[in-house]
Tab-separated table of C-alpha atoms and ligand atoms in Angstrom:
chain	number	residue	atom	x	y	z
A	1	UNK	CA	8.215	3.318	-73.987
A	2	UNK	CA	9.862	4.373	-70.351
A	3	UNK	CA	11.126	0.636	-70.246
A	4	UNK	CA	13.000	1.129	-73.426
A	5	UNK	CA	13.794	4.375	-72.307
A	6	UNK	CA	14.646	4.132	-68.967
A	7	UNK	CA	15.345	0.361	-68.872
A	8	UNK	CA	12.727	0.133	-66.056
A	9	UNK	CA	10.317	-2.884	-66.180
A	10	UNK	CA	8.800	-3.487	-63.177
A	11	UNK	CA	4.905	-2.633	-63.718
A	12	UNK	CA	4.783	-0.554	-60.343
A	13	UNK	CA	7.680	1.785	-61.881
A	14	UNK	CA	6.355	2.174	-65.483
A	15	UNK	CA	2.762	2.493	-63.909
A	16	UNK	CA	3.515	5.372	-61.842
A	17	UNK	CA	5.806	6.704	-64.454
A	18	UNK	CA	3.039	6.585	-66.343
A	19	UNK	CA	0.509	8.239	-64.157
A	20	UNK	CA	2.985	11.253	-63.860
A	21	UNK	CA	3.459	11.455	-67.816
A	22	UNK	CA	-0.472	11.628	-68.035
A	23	UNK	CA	-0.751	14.631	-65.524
A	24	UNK	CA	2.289	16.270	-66.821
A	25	UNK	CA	0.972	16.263	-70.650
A	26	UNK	CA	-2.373	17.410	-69.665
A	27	UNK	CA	-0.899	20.318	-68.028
A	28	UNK	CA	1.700	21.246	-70.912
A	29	UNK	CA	-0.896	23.455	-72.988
A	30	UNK	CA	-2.517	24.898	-70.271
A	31	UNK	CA	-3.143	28.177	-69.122
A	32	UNK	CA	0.562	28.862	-67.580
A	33	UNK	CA	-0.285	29.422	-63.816
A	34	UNK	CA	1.535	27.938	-61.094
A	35	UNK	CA	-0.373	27.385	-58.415
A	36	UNK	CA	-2.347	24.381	-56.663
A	37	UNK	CA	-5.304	23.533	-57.981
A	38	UNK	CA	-4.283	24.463	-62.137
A	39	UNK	CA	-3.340	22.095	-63.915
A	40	UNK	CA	-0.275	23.340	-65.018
A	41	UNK	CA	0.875	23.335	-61.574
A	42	UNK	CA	-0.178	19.884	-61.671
A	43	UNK	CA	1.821	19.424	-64.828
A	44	UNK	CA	5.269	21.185	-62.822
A	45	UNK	CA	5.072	18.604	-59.980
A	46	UNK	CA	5.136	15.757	-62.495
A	47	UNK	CA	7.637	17.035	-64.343
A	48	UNK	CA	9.454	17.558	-60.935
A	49	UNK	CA	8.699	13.810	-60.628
A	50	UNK	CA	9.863	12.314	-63.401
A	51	UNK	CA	13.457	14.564	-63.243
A	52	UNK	CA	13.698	12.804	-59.742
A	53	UNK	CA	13.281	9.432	-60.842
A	54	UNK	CA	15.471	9.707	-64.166
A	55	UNK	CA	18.137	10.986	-61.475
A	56	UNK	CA	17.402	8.219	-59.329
A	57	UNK	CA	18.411	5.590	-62.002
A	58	UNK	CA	21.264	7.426	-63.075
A	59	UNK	CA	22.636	6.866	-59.672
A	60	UNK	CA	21.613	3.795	-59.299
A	61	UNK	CA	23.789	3.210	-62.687
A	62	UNK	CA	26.025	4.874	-61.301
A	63	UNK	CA	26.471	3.093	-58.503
A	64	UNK	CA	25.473	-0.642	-59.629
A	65	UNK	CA	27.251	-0.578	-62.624
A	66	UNK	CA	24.844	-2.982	-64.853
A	67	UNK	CA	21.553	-2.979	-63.098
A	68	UNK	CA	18.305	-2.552	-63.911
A	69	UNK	CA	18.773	0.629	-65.943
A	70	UNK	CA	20.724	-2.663	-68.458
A	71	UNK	CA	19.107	-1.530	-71.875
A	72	UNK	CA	17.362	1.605	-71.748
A	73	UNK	CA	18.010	4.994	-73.980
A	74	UNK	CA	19.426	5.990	-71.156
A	75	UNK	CA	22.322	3.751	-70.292
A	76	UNK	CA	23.312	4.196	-73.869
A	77	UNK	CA	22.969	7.701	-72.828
A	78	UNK	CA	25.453	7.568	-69.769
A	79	UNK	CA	28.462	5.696	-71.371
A	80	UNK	CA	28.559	7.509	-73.915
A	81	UNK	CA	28.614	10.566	-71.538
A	82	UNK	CA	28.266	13.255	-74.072
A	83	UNK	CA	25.582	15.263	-72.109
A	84	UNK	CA	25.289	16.594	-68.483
A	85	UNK	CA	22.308	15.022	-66.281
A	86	UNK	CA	20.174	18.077	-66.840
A	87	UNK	CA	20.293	17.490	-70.482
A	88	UNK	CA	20.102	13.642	-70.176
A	89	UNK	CA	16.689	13.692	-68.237
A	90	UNK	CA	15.527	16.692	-70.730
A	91	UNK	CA	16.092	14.426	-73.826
A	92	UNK	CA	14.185	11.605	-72.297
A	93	UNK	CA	11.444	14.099	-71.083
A	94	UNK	CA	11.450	15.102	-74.712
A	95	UNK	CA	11.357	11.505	-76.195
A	96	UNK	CA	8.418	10.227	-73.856
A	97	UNK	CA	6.447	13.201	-75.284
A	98	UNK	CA	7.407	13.066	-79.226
A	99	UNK	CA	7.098	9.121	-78.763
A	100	UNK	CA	4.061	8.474	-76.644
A	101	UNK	CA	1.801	10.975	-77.534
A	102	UNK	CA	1.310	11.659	-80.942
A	103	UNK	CA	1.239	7.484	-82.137
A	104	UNK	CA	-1.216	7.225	-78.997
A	105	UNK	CA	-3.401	9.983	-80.212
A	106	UNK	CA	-3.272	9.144	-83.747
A	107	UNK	CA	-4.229	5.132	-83.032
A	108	UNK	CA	-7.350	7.077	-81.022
A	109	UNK	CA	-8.596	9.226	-84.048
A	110	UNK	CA	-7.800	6.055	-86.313
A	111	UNK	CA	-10.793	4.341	-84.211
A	112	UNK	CA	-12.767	7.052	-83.706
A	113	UNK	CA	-12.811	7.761	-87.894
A	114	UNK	CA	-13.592	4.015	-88.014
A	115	UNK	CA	-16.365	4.192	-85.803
A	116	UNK	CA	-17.774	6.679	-88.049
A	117	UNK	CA	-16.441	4.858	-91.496
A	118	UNK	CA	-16.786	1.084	-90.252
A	119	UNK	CA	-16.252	-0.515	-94.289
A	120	UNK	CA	-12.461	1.220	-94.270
A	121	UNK	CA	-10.897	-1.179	-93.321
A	122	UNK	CA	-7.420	-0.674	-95.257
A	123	UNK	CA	-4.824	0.300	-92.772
A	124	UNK	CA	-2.658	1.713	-94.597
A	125	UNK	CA	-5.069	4.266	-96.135
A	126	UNK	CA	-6.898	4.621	-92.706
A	127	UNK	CA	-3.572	5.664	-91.085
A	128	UNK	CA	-3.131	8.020	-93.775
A	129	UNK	CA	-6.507	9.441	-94.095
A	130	UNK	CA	-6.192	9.997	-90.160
A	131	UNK	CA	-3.106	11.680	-90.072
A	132	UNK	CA	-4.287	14.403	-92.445
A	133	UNK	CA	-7.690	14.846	-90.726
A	134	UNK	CA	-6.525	14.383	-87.326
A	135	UNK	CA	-2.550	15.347	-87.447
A	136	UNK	CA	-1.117	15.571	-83.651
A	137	UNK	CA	1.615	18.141	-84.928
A	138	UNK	CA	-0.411	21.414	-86.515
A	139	UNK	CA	2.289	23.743	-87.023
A	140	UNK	CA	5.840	23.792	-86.796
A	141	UNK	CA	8.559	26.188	-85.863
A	142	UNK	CA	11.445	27.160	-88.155
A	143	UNK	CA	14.174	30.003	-88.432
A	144	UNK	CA	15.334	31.888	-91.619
A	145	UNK	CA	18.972	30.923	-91.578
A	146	UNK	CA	19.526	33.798	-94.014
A	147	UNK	CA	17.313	35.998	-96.436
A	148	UNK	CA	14.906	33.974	-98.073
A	149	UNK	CA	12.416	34.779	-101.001
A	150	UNK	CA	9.476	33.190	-100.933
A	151	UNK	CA	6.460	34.047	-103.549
A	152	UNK	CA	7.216	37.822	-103.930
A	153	UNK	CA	8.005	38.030	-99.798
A	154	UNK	CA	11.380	38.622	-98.246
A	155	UNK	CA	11.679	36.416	-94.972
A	156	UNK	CA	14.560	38.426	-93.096
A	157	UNK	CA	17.559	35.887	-91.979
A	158	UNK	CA	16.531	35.693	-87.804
A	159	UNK	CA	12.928	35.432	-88.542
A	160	UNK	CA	11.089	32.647	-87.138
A	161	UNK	CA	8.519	31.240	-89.758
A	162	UNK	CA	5.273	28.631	-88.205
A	163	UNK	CA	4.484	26.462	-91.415
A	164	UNK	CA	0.787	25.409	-90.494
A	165	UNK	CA	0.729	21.640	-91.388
A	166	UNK	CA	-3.215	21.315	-90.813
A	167	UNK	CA	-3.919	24.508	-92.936
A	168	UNK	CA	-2.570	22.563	-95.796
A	169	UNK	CA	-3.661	19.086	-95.254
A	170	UNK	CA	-7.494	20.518	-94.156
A	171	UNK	CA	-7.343	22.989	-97.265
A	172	UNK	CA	-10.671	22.159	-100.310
A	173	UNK	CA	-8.078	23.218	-102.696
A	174	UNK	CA	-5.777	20.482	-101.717
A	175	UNK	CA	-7.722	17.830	-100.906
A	176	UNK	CA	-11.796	17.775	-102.228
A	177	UNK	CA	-13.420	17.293	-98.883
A	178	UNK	CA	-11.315	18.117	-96.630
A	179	UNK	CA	-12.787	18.174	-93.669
A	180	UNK	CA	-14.630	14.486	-94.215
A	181	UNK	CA	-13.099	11.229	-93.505
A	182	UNK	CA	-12.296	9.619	-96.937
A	183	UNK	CA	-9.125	7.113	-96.931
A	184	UNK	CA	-10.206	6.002	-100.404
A	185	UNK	CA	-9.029	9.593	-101.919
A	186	UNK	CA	-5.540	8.483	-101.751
A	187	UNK	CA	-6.283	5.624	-104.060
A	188	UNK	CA	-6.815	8.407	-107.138
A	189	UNK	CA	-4.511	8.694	-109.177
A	190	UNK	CA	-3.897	12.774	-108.742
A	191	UNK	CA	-3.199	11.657	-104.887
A	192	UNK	CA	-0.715	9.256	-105.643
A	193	UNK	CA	2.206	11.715	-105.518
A	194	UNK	CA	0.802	13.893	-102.756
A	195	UNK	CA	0.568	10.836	-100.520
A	196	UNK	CA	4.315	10.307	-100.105
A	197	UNK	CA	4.450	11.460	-96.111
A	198	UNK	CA	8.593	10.852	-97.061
A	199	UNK	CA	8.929	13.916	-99.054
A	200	UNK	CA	5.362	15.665	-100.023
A	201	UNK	CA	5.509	18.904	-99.777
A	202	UNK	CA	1.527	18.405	-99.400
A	203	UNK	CA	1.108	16.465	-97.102
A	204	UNK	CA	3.682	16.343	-93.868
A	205	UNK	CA	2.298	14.915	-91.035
A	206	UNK	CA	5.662	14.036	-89.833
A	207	UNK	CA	7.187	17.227	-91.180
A	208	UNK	CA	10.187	17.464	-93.629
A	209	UNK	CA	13.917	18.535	-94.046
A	210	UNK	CA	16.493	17.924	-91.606
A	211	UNK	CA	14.143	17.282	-88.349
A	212	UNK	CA	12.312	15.215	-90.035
A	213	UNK	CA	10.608	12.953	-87.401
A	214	UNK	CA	12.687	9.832	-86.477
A	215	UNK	CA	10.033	7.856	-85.349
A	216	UNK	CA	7.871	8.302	-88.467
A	217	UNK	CA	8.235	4.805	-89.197
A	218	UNK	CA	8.241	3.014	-85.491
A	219	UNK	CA	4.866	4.942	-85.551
A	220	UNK	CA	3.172	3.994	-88.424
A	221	UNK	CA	4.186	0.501	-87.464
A	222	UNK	CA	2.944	0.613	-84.066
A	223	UNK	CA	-0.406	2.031	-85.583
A	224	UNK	CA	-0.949	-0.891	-87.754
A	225	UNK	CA	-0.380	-3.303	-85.306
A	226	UNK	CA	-2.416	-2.103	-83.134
A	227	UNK	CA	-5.693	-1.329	-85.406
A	228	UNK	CA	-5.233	-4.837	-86.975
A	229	UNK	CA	-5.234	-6.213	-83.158
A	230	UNK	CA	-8.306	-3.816	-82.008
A	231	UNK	CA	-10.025	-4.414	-85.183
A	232	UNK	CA	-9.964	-8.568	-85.197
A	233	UNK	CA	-10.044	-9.071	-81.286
A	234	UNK	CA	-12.618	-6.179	-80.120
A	235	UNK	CA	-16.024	-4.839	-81.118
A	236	UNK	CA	-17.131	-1.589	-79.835
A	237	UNK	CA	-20.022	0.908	-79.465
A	238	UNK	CA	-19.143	4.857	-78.777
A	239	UNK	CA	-21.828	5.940	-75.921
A	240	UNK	CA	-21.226	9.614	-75.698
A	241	UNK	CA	-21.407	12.281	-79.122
A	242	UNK	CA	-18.098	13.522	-79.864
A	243	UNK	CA	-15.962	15.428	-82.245
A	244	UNK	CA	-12.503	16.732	-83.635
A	245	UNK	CA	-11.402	19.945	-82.376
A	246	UNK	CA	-8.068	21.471	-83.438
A	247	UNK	CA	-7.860	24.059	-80.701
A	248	UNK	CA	-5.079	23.550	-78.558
A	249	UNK	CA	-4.434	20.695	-80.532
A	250	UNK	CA	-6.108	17.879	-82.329
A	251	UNK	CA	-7.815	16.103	-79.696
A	252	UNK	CA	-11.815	15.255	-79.454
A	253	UNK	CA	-13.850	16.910	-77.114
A	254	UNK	CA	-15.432	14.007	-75.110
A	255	UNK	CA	-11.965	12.297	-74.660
A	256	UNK	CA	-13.979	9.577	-77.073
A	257	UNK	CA	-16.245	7.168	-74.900
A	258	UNK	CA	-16.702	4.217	-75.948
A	259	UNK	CA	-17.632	0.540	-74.518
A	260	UNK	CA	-15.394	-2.563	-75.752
A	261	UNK	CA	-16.320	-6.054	-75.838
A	262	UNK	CA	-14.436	-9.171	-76.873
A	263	UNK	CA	-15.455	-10.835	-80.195
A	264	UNK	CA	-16.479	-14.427	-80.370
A	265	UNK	CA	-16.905	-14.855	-84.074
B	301	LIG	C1	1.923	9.395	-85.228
B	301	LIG	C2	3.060	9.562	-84.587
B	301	LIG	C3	3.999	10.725	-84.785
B	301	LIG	C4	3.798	11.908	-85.432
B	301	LIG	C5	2.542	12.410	-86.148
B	301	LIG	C6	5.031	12.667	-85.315
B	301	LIG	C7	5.235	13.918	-85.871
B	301	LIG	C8	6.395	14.640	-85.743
B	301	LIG	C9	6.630	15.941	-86.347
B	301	LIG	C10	5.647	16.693	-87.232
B	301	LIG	C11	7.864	16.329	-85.972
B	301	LIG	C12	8.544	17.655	-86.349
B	301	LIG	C13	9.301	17.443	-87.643
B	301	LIG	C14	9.837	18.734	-88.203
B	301	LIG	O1	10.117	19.690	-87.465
B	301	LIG	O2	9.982	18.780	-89.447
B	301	LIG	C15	8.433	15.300	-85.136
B	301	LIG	C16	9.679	15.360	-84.560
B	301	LIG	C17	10.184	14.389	-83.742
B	301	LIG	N1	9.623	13.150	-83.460
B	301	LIG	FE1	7.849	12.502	-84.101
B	301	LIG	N2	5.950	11.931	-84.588
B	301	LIG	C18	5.360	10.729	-84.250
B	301	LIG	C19	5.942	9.680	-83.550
B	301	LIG	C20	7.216	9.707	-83.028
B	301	LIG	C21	7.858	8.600	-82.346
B	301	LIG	C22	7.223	7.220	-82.151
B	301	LIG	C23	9.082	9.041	-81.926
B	301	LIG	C24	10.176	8.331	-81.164
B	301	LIG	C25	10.121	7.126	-80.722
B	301	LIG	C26	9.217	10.420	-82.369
B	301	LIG	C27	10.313	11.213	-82.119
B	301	LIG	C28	10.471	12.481	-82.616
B	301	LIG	C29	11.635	13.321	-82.321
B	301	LIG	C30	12.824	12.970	-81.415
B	301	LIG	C31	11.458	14.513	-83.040
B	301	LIG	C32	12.409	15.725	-83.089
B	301	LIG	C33	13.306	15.607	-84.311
B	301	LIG	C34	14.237	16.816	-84.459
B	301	LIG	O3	13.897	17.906	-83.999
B	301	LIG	O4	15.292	16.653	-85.083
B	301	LIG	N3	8.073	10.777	-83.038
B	301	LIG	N4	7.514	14.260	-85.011
């Protein structure tokens, strides 16, 4: 991702990229005080970090004309200079977050629900199953662009409305069982219409209507490849009890332990 972002491939760059992504996510829902020793302080000085070394390579672009920054986001980015620095290095901030993240997370709960549910082995109803149980994005944020009537209730124009993604996809009325692991409910027939993460108003792991996610596809992709890879090159054991907990956000508790050998079959 910050190589076809940033155009940066050397593995020292994208490593320590990567080590101040890690500290600066872990920091972003944290209790808000800046000062050493919190992580969200942490979390500042990475982001700190990575601003310095987006503005590094956009004067090295700058300067070098075609360099190394040759096929990133972000050369796209500076000829078609449509947005000040600030804004550039926000956007890829933003992109390393909505792109790394969530298809990250997701591939983890797909492995930890298969750990638990070893015969579904289906991918495509194993990613689906896992982003309703275990969907990265809870809630979303919207505004009433004008006076809107919803089910007897007048949403003012200037209101901001959260629609809570997991309270639908996690609701027994919805979805028998919802809090179990079952990727072979979207294989009945009354699911078949639901499942359609395109346009269900059901189920919306990626959300809906205008911002939509891009990546939606990229990340489903990415997801399969990678479970078929894990699945057919690796076996593994988990060695420490875990579970789901929704509370900042999906994540499991233990971070998910687990030992991983090669398979020789
Ligand atoms: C499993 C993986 C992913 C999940 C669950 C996910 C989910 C979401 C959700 C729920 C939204 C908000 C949609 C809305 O407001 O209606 C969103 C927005 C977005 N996602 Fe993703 N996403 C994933 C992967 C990706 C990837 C791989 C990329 C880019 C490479 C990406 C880029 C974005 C961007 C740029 C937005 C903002 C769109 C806008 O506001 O117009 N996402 N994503």
């Amino acid at each position: 991702m910050v190589n076809q972002l940033l155009g940066v491939s050397s593995e020292s760059e994208v490593n320590e990229m990567a080590g101040f992504f890690s500290d600066f996510v872990n920091g972003c829902l944290s209790i808000p005080i800046n000062l050493p020793g919190f992580a969200y302080h942490t979390a500042m000085k990475a982001r700190e970090s990575i601003i310095s070394k987006i503005n590094k390579t956009i004067e090295m672009h700058r300067e070098e004309g075609d360099s190394d920054v040759s096929n990133g986001v972000l050369r796209r980015m500076l000829e078609e200079e449509s947005l000040p620095d600030d804004a550039v290095a926000d956007f890829i901030i933003n992109l390393l977050f909505a792109g790394n993240e969530t298809t990250a997370k997701t591939m983890l709960f797909a492995v930890y629900f298969l750990t638990h549910c070893p015969r579904a082995m289906n991918q495509l109803l194993v990613i689906d199953e896992t982003l309703r149980l275990g969907g990265i994005a809870i809630w979303l944020m919207r505004e009433a662009k004008d006076d809107i009537e919803y089910q007897g209730y007048v949403i003012p124009k200037g209101c901001f409305v959260v629609p809570f993604l997991s309270a639908v996809h996690l609701d027994e009325n919805m979805y028998k069982g919802a809090m179990s692991f079952n990727p072979w409910r979207w294989m009945e027939p009354e699911n078949q219409e639901k499942r359609n993460w395109r346009s269900s108003s059901l189920y919306t792991p990626f959300g809906g209507g205008a911002r939509f996610c891009p990546g939606a596809e990229l990340a489903r992709l990415q997801i399969a490849l990678f479970l078929h890879y894990f699945v057919t090159t690796y076996r593994w054991r988990q060695v420490k009890e875990d579970r789901m907990s929704f509370f900042p956000s999906a994540r499991l508790v233990n971070g998910f332990q687990i030992q991983i050998t090669r398979r020789n079959d």
